[in-house]
Amino acid sequence: MLNFNYSIPTKIFFGKGQVDVLEEQIKDYGTKVLLTYGGGSIKKNGIYDRVTDILNQNNIEFYELSGIEPNPDIKSVREGVKICKDNNVDLILAIGGGSTIDCSKAIAAGYYYDGDPWDLVSKKAPVTNALPLGVVLTMSATGSEMNSGAVISNRETKQKLHIMHSNLMPKFSILDPTYTFTLPKEQTAAGIADIMSHTFESYFTLNDGAYLQDRFAEAILKTCIKYGKIAYDEAENYEAKANIMWAAPNAINGLVLCGKNAIWSVHGIAQELTAYYGLTHGVALAILTPVWMEYVLDDERVDKFAEYGVNVWGIDPNKDKYEIAKEAIEKTSEFFTSIGLPKSLREVGIGEENLEKMAQAAIDDKGGVIGNFKPLYYDDVLEILRRAL
Amino acid sequence: MLNFNYSIPTKIFFGKGQVDVLEEQIKDYGTKVLLTYGGGSIKKNGIYDRVTDILNQNNIEFYELSGIEPNPDIKSVREGVKICKDNNVDLILAIGGGSTIDCSKAIAAGYYYDGDPWDLVSKKAPVTNALPLGVVLTMSATGSEMNSGAVISNRETKQKLHIMHSNLMPKFSILDPTYTFTLPKEQTAAGIADIMSHTFESYFTLNDGAYLQDRFAEAILKTCIKYGKIAYDEAENYEAKANIMWAAPNAINGLVLCGKNAIWSVHGIAQELTAYYGLTHGVALAILTPVWMEYVLDDERVDKFAEYGVNVWGIDPNKDKYEIAKEAIEKTSEFFTSIGLPKSLREVGIGEENLEKMAQAAIDDKGGVIGNFKPLYYDDVLEILRRAL
């Protein structure tokens, strides 16, 4: 087990009706709030009304930044920073999923920076401080509600970068599974693929002796597998939605990564599919993950895949380890298909036209090599993309 | 899944050599420290020297409270509070295991209270504030290094009570597995029984739909089983000691309990064996746990035991569920034996003389009934104690 530092101060309020804590939580930070959200679904399902009622009843002055896009753009960040600075906002309250939360984190950091907030994302300037951030979660996927990272895109410069700072950790996050009841099933599925991918990226490493963390990872994977199809089919199944909702942050808050020697692989390739085609992040991960698994499977890595097959999928440990590994990969692929996710790039209208460019961009972004379970170079990435067609 | 609140702000610094962070961490709190520790083993294994060197190099003035006893007594708390008040201490630094940490938590709360600190433990007065607490852990067991609870005894009034407040959560805890290398193997074993019991107490519930939490619990149990014997046999096996050390706080920091409807059972009985005979807490738990499991096994509970047998012990799920349950209980018992823990009360010199008194004291302490997996009344507790003979 490698050395690690670990701390998750975010106060989680989990369960039905937990939005009631908002009143008490907000009071700790002040009287002026920036409300951030996306496309407006929260106005249809009543969450917006519930939150603004609480704010009004408590004489909280609030401003709004709406229309935050999937893969949030620095433009929205700039807009949010301006509102916060113009009005001396005390707290940002994000209502939504990962995009809204990530954008809000960048706004929180941008508030304390005099220049263009893109400087913070592009590491031209360091994050020094951040406005406090609260979250009302409406989608289970990125886990941004309980960690200190955010991904911000700059469509002008065609960049998508990661920003991370302990001050970006939300102060509190309200996770009410009923708030995911109205989510379109495609988004539920993409979210589950994202949660599983976060877990896989930490789980698939070589011999780091972090046994407990790998068992935690298997717990999350088993939960996604047990409840994924139920959550997809039955929008209002509380138990399924609750387990998925609690799996999401635990997949990426450090629990399964701490003490492990994991550098992520599939995310680095998937992001190019989003950059080039606007493909939903979780969909890209679902297509690429089984292909990547098959591609990297070899004598050095087969034991880890066998471990995955036995512990997560319950495959008979007495079988040949390659047989277990292949069966596990097949089951992974079938699981994604069972929740309506595509198996190939062609299914989502992507052809051979940009494979080389995407492979190059993917490795350029990571200094020439992606991941460390099996380090992937240009030829590897290109081959994975080809096989994903 | 039940509603829950969750937050673990303690900064964990895990791994070999992490004591180096002490310099930076302490500076956040001031220049006067109360060093708390137990019987003095830290003076033999070099930990005391290393810590005091760091304090001296940083011109930190420090006072000492040594000799904190297992099952820490309110007398030590009073002594510590006096030192802190007399010297305006800024931070308490506990070097040790659960007893030292628990005592330090009560001192931290007592500093802000004008009366006798026992008032805080006995709930006569509420905890309002607490001195910041840092931990250098030397034993894996109670998990006190990463939660907000403490257990304090009052030998004069023959009471042993639990105190809990979010301000008692350590600010930082240094978990260096090599610091457990010199621990006597009996203590390693007792610690493992304690970790497993904490996990069992949260795991064994009826149908609360907290699937993820139960898989996390199984992760901890499998870790204890995989590394327990190795840690017992090979004092300096880093991987084993590291996995056990990280399992301990996760067994009792909320991860496996949140969202579950669990009221503990075995701890309530075990504490009477400690109160009446001074029996080591972990040893009492190891003796009682398999007996309790067998006693409560019935049609309503057999499915949970079968789940335990299949998921933790890898027993063939096609077997009859009672067969799985009994095999799992037998394996639990054998595991404890394999790490040198006794199987019966007679083995540790305890006879029939106080069984009735202990059963009565156990239920009196819990308002007449212990636990909720199968609620235990006087007759149940007495029968469990009898079977444990």
PDB file of N, CA and C in Angstrom, chain A residues 34-88:
ATOM      1  N   LEU A  34     -25.351  32.608  -4.900  1.00  0.00           N
ATOM      2  CA  LEU A  34     -25.486  32.414  -6.352  1.00  0.00           C
ATOM      3  C   LEU A  34     -26.023  31.016  -6.582  1.00  0.00           C
ATOM      4  N   LEU A  35     -27.191  30.965  -7.220  1.00  0.00           N
ATOM      5  CA  LEU A  35     -27.814  29.689  -7.565  1.00  0.00           C
ATOM      6  C   LEU A  35     -27.346  29.312  -8.969  1.00  0.00           C
ATOM      7  N   THR A  36     -26.761  28.118  -9.099  1.00  0.00           N
ATOM      8  CA  THR A  36     -26.305  27.689 -10.434  1.00  0.00           C
ATOM      9  C   THR A  36     -27.061  26.433 -10.843  1.00  0.00           C
ATOM     10  N   TYR A  37     -27.421  26.377 -12.104  1.00  0.00           N
ATOM     11  CA  TYR A  37     -28.086  25.171 -12.604  1.00  0.00           C
ATOM     12  C   TYR A  37     -27.963  25.072 -14.115  1.00  0.00           C
ATOM     13  N   GLY A  38     -28.488  24.001 -14.661  1.00  0.00           N
ATOM     14  CA  GLY A  38     -28.288  23.708 -16.077  1.00  0.00           C
ATOM     15  C   GLY A  38     -29.460  24.116 -16.942  1.00  0.00           C
ATOM     16  N   GLY A  39     -30.027  23.145 -17.627  1.00  0.00           N
ATOM     17  CA  GLY A  39     -31.026  23.426 -18.649  1.00  0.00           C
ATOM     18  C   GLY A  39     -32.423  23.750 -18.166  1.00  0.00           C
ATOM     19  N   GLY A  40     -32.652  23.694 -16.897  1.00  0.00           N
ATOM     20  CA  GLY A  40     -33.965  24.107 -16.412  1.00  0.00           C
ATOM     21  C   GLY A  40     -34.896  22.974 -16.024  1.00  0.00           C
ATOM     22  N   SER A  41     -34.412  21.718 -16.052  1.00  0.00           N
ATOM     23  CA  SER A  41     -35.294  20.610 -15.648  1.00  0.00           C
ATOM     24  C   SER A  41     -35.704  20.761 -14.192  1.00  0.00           C
ATOM     25  N   ILE A  42     -34.870  21.423 -13.407  1.00  0.00           N
ATOM     26  CA  ILE A  42     -35.209  21.603 -11.983  1.00  0.00           C
ATOM     27  C   ILE A  42     -36.429  22.510 -11.805  1.00  0.00           C
ATOM     28  N   LYS A  43     -36.781  23.243 -12.874  1.00  0.00           N
ATOM     29  CA  LYS A  43     -37.995  24.064 -12.767  1.00  0.00           C
ATOM     30  C   LYS A  43     -39.240  23.227 -13.017  1.00  0.00           C
ATOM     31  N   LYS A  44     -39.038  22.112 -13.746  1.00  0.00           N
ATOM     32  CA  LYS A  44     -40.197  21.243 -14.040  1.00  0.00           C
ATOM     33  C   LYS A  44     -40.472  20.268 -12.895  1.00  0.00           C
ATOM     34  N   ASN A  45     -39.409  19.807 -12.252  1.00  0.00           N
ATOM     35  CA  ASN A  45     -39.634  18.746 -11.250  1.00  0.00           C
ATOM     36  C   ASN A  45     -39.812  19.275  -9.829  1.00  0.00           C
ATOM     37  N   GLY A  46     -39.851  20.597  -9.687  1.00  0.00           N
ATOM     38  CA  GLY A  46     -40.178  21.158  -8.371  1.00  0.00           C
ATOM     39  C   GLY A  46     -38.984  21.452  -7.476  1.00  0.00           C
ATOM     40  N   ILE A  47     -37.792  21.025  -7.882  1.00  0.00           N
ATOM     41  CA  ILE A  47     -36.628  21.240  -7.012  1.00  0.00           C
ATOM     42  C   ILE A  47     -36.279  22.732  -6.919  1.00  0.00           C
ATOM     43  N   TYR A  48     -36.373  23.396  -8.054  1.00  0.00           N
ATOM     44  CA  TYR A  48     -36.091  24.842  -8.065  1.00  0.00           C
ATOM     45  C   TYR A  48     -37.031  25.578  -7.102  1.00  0.00           C
ATOM     46  N   ASP A  49     -38.314  25.261  -7.198  1.00  0.00           N
ATOM     47  CA  ASP A  49     -39.293  25.925  -6.331  1.00  0.00           C
ATOM     48  C   ASP A  49     -39.012  25.657  -4.858  1.00  0.00           C
ATOM     49  N   ARG A  50     -38.689  24.414  -4.553  1.00  0.00           N
ATOM     50  CA  ARG A  50     -38.438  24.051  -3.149  1.00  0.00           C
ATOM     51  C   ARG A  50     -37.236  24.829  -2.602  1.00  0.00           C
ATOM     52  N   VAL A  51     -36.164  24.875  -3.395  1.00  0.00           N
ATOM     53  CA  VAL A  51     -34.945  25.554  -2.944  1.00  0.00           C
ATOM     54  C   VAL A  51     -35.178  27.061  -2.820  1.00  0.00           C
ATOM     55  N   THR A  52     -35.806  27.658  -3.832  1.00  0.00           N
ATOM     56  CA  THR A  52     -35.993  29.121  -3.783  1.00  0.00           C
ATOM     57  C   THR A  52     -36.994  29.500  -2.677  1.00  0.00           C
ATOM     58  N   ASP A  53     -37.948  28.614  -2.399  1.00  0.00           N
ATOM     59  CA  ASP A  53     -38.848  28.870  -1.263  1.00  0.00           C
ATOM     60  C   ASP A  53     -38.037  28.975   0.028  1.00  0.00           C
ATOM     61  N   ILE A  54     -37.145  28.032   0.208  1.00  0.00           N
ATOM     62  CA  ILE A  54     -36.320  28.044   1.426  1.00  0.00           C
ATOM     63  C   ILE A  54     -35.482  29.320   1.490  1.00  0.00           C
ATOM     64  N   LEU A  55     -34.901  29.694   0.348  1.00  0.00           N
ATOM     65  CA  LEU A  55     -34.077  30.910   0.317  1.00  0.00           C
ATOM     66  C   LEU A  55     -34.934  32.137   0.655  1.00  0.00           C
ATOM     67  N   ASN A  56     -36.113  32.221   0.036  1.00  0.00           N
ATOM     68  CA  ASN A  56     -36.982  33.376   0.285  1.00  0.00           C
ATOM     69  C   ASN A  56     -37.443  33.433   1.739  1.00  0.00           C
ATOM     70  N   GLN A  57     -37.823  32.273   2.273  1.00  0.00           N
ATOM     71  CA  GLN A  57     -38.293  32.243   3.662  1.00  0.00           C
ATOM     72  C   GLN A  57     -37.211  32.686   4.641  1.00  0.00           C
ATOM     73  N   ASN A  58     -35.968  32.530   4.230  1.00  0.00           N
ATOM     74  CA  ASN A  58     -34.865  32.885   5.123  1.00  0.00           C
ATOM     75  C   ASN A  58     -34.197  34.201   4.739  1.00  0.00           C
ATOM     76  N   ASN A  59     -34.918  34.960   3.911  1.00  0.00           N
ATOM     77  CA  ASN A  59     -34.401  36.267   3.473  1.00  0.00           C
ATOM     78  C   ASN A  59     -33.000  36.195   2.893  1.00  0.00           C
ATOM     79  N   ILE A  60     -32.761  35.141   2.146  1.00  0.00           N
ATOM     80  CA  ILE A  60     -31.492  35.009   1.445  1.00  0.00           C
ATOM     81  C   ILE A  60     -31.658  35.665   0.069  1.00  0.00           C
ATOM     82  N   GLU A  61     -30.794  36.624  -0.205  1.00  0.00           N
ATOM     83  CA  GLU A  61     -30.802  37.277  -1.512  1.00  0.00           C
ATOM     84  C   GLU A  61     -30.119  36.315  -2.478  1.00  0.00           C
ATOM     85  N   PHE A  62     -30.743  36.018  -3.598  1.00  0.00           N
ATOM     86  CA  PHE A  62     -30.049  35.104  -4.509  1.00  0.00           C
ATOM     87  C   PHE A  62     -30.045  35.566  -5.959  1.00  0.00           C
ATOM     88  N   TYR A  63     -28.952  35.226  -6.606  1.00  0.00           N
ATOM     89  CA  TYR A  63     -28.731  35.518  -8.022  1.00  0.00           C
ATOM     90  C   TYR A  63     -28.690  34.183  -8.739  1.00  0.00           C
ATOM     91  N   GLU A  64     -28.855  34.219 -10.057  1.00  0.00           N
ATOM     92  CA  GLU A  64     -28.936  32.945 -10.767  1.00  0.00           C
ATOM     93  C   GLU A  64     -28.005  32.888 -11.972  1.00  0.00           C
ATOM     94  N   LEU A  65     -27.355  31.765 -12.107  1.00  0.00           N
ATOM     95  CA  LEU A  65     -26.631  31.468 -13.347  1.00  0.00           C
ATOM     96  C   LEU A  65     -27.240  30.180 -13.885  1.00  0.00           C
ATOM     97  N   SER A  66     -27.994  30.308 -14.965  1.00  0.00           N
ATOM     98  CA  SER A  66     -28.647  29.112 -15.509  1.00  0.00           C
ATOM     99  C   SER A  66     -28.016  28.756 -16.853  1.00  0.00           C
ATOM    100  N   GLY A  67     -28.439  27.637 -17.381  1.00  0.00           N
ATOM    101  CA  GLY A  67     -27.957  27.243 -18.711  1.00  0.00           C
ATOM    102  C   GLY A  67     -26.540  26.699 -18.728  1.00  0.00           C
ATOM    103  N   ILE A  68     -26.045  26.246 -17.579  1.00  0.00           N
ATOM    104  CA  ILE A  68     -24.700  25.656 -17.575  1.00  0.00           C
ATOM    105  C   ILE A  68     -24.745  24.372 -18.416  1.00  0.00           C
ATOM    106  N   GLU A  69     -23.853  24.302 -19.384  1.00  0.00           N
ATOM    107  CA  GLU A  69     -23.893  23.241 -20.381  1.00  0.00           C
ATOM    108  C   GLU A  69     -23.171  21.974 -19.895  1.00  0.00           C
ATOM    109  N   PRO A  70     -23.519  20.800 -20.462  1.00  0.00           N
ATOM    110  CA  PRO A  70     -22.708  19.598 -20.225  1.00  0.00           C
ATOM    111  C   PRO A  70     -21.267  19.902 -20.634  1.00  0.00           C
ATOM    112  N   ASN A  71     -20.273  19.358 -19.963  1.00  0.00           N
ATOM    113  CA  ASN A  71     -18.881  19.746 -20.173  1.00  0.00           C
ATOM    114  C   ASN A  71     -18.779  21.275 -20.070  1.00  0.00           C
ATOM    115  N   PRO A  72     -18.954  21.780 -18.875  1.00  0.00           N
ATOM    116  CA  PRO A  72     -19.145  23.227 -18.681  1.00  0.00           C
ATOM    117  C   PRO A  72     -17.997  24.040 -19.259  1.00  0.00           C
ATOM    118  N   ASP A  73     -18.376  25.138 -19.877  1.00  0.00           N
ATOM    119  CA  ASP A  73     -17.401  25.973 -20.579  1.00  0.00           C
ATOM    120  C   ASP A  73     -16.937  27.127 -19.695  1.00  0.00           C
ATOM    121  N   ILE A  74     -15.732  27.536 -19.950  1.00  0.00           N
ATOM    122  CA  ILE A  74     -15.138  28.648 -19.201  1.00  0.00           C
ATOM    123  C   ILE A  74     -15.986  29.920 -19.314  1.00  0.00           C
ATOM    124  N   LYS A  75     -16.755  30.018 -20.407  1.00  0.00           N
ATOM    125  CA  LYS A  75     -17.644  31.187 -20.561  1.00  0.00           C
ATOM    126  C   LYS A  75     -18.654  31.274 -19.420  1.00  0.00           C
ATOM    127  N   SER A  76     -19.223  30.123 -19.078  1.00  0.00           N
ATOM    128  CA  SER A  76     -20.178  30.106 -17.957  1.00  0.00           C
ATOM    129  C   SER A  76     -19.468  30.447 -16.649  1.00  0.00           C
ATOM    130  N   VAL A  77     -18.233  29.972 -16.536  1.00  0.00           N
ATOM    131  CA  VAL A  77     -17.456  30.280 -15.335  1.00  0.00           C
ATOM    132  C   VAL A  77     -17.266  31.788 -15.222  1.00  0.00           C
ATOM    133  N   ARG A  78     -16.854  32.393 -16.327  1.00  0.00           N
ATOM    134  CA  ARG A  78     -16.627  33.857 -16.318  1.00  0.00           C
ATOM    135  C   ARG A  78     -17.892  34.603 -15.917  1.00  0.00           C
ATOM    136  N   GLU A  79     -19.008  34.156 -16.494  1.00  0.00           N
ATOM    137  CA  GLU A  79     -20.294  34.789 -16.192  1.00  0.00           C
ATOM    138  C   GLU A  79     -20.609  34.685 -14.699  1.00  0.00           C
ATOM    139  N   GLY A  80     -20.386  33.497 -14.156  1.00  0.00           N
ATOM    140  CA  GLY A  80     -20.660  33.272 -12.738  1.00  0.00           C
ATOM    141  C   GLY A  80     -19.750  34.102 -11.846  1.00  0.00           C
ATOM    142  N   VAL A  81     -18.490  34.182 -12.192  1.00  0.00           N
ATOM    143  CA  VAL A  81     -17.540  34.973 -11.393  1.00  0.00           C
ATOM    144  C   VAL A  81     -17.983  36.431 -11.363  1.00  0.00           C
ATOM    145  N   LYS A  82     -18.414  36.919 -12.513  1.00  0.00           N
ATOM    146  CA  LYS A  82     -18.850  38.321 -12.591  1.00  0.00           C
ATOM    147  C   LYS A  82     -20.046  38.565 -11.655  1.00  0.00           C
ATOM    148  N   ILE A  83     -21.014  37.676 -11.694  1.00  0.00           N
ATOM    149  CA  ILE A  83     -22.183  37.840 -10.805  1.00  0.00           C
ATOM    150  C   ILE A  83     -21.742  37.837  -9.342  1.00  0.00           C
ATOM    151  N   CYS A  84     -20.855  36.929  -8.995  1.00  0.00           N
ATOM    152  CA  CYS A  84     -20.388  36.839  -7.602  1.00  0.00           C
ATOM    153  C   CYS A  84     -19.644  38.093  -7.175  1.00  0.00           C
ATOM    154  N   LYS A  85     -18.790  38.583  -8.055  1.00  0.00           N
ATOM    155  CA  LYS A  85     -18.011  39.778  -7.708  1.00  0.00           C
ATOM    156  C   LYS A  85     -18.906  41.021  -7.634  1.00  0.00           C
ATOM    157  N   ASP A  86     -19.816  41.145  -8.610  1.00  0.00           N
ATOM    158  CA  ASP A  86     -20.694  42.319  -8.642  1.00  0.00           C
ATOM    159  C   ASP A  86     -21.584  42.404  -7.405  1.00  0.00           C
ATOM    160  N   ASN A  87     -21.899  41.235  -6.842  1.00  0.00           N
ATOM    161  CA  ASN A  87     -22.891  41.223  -5.761  1.00  0.00           C
ATOM    162  C   ASN A  87     -22.346  40.724  -4.431  1.00  0.00           C
ATOM    163  N   ASN A  88     -21.045  40.575  -4.358  1.00  0.00           N
ATOM    164  CA  ASN A  88     -20.432  40.077  -3.111  1.00  0.00           C
ATOM    165  C   ASN A  88     -21.138  38.847  -2.555  1.00  0.00           C
TER     166      ASN A  88
END
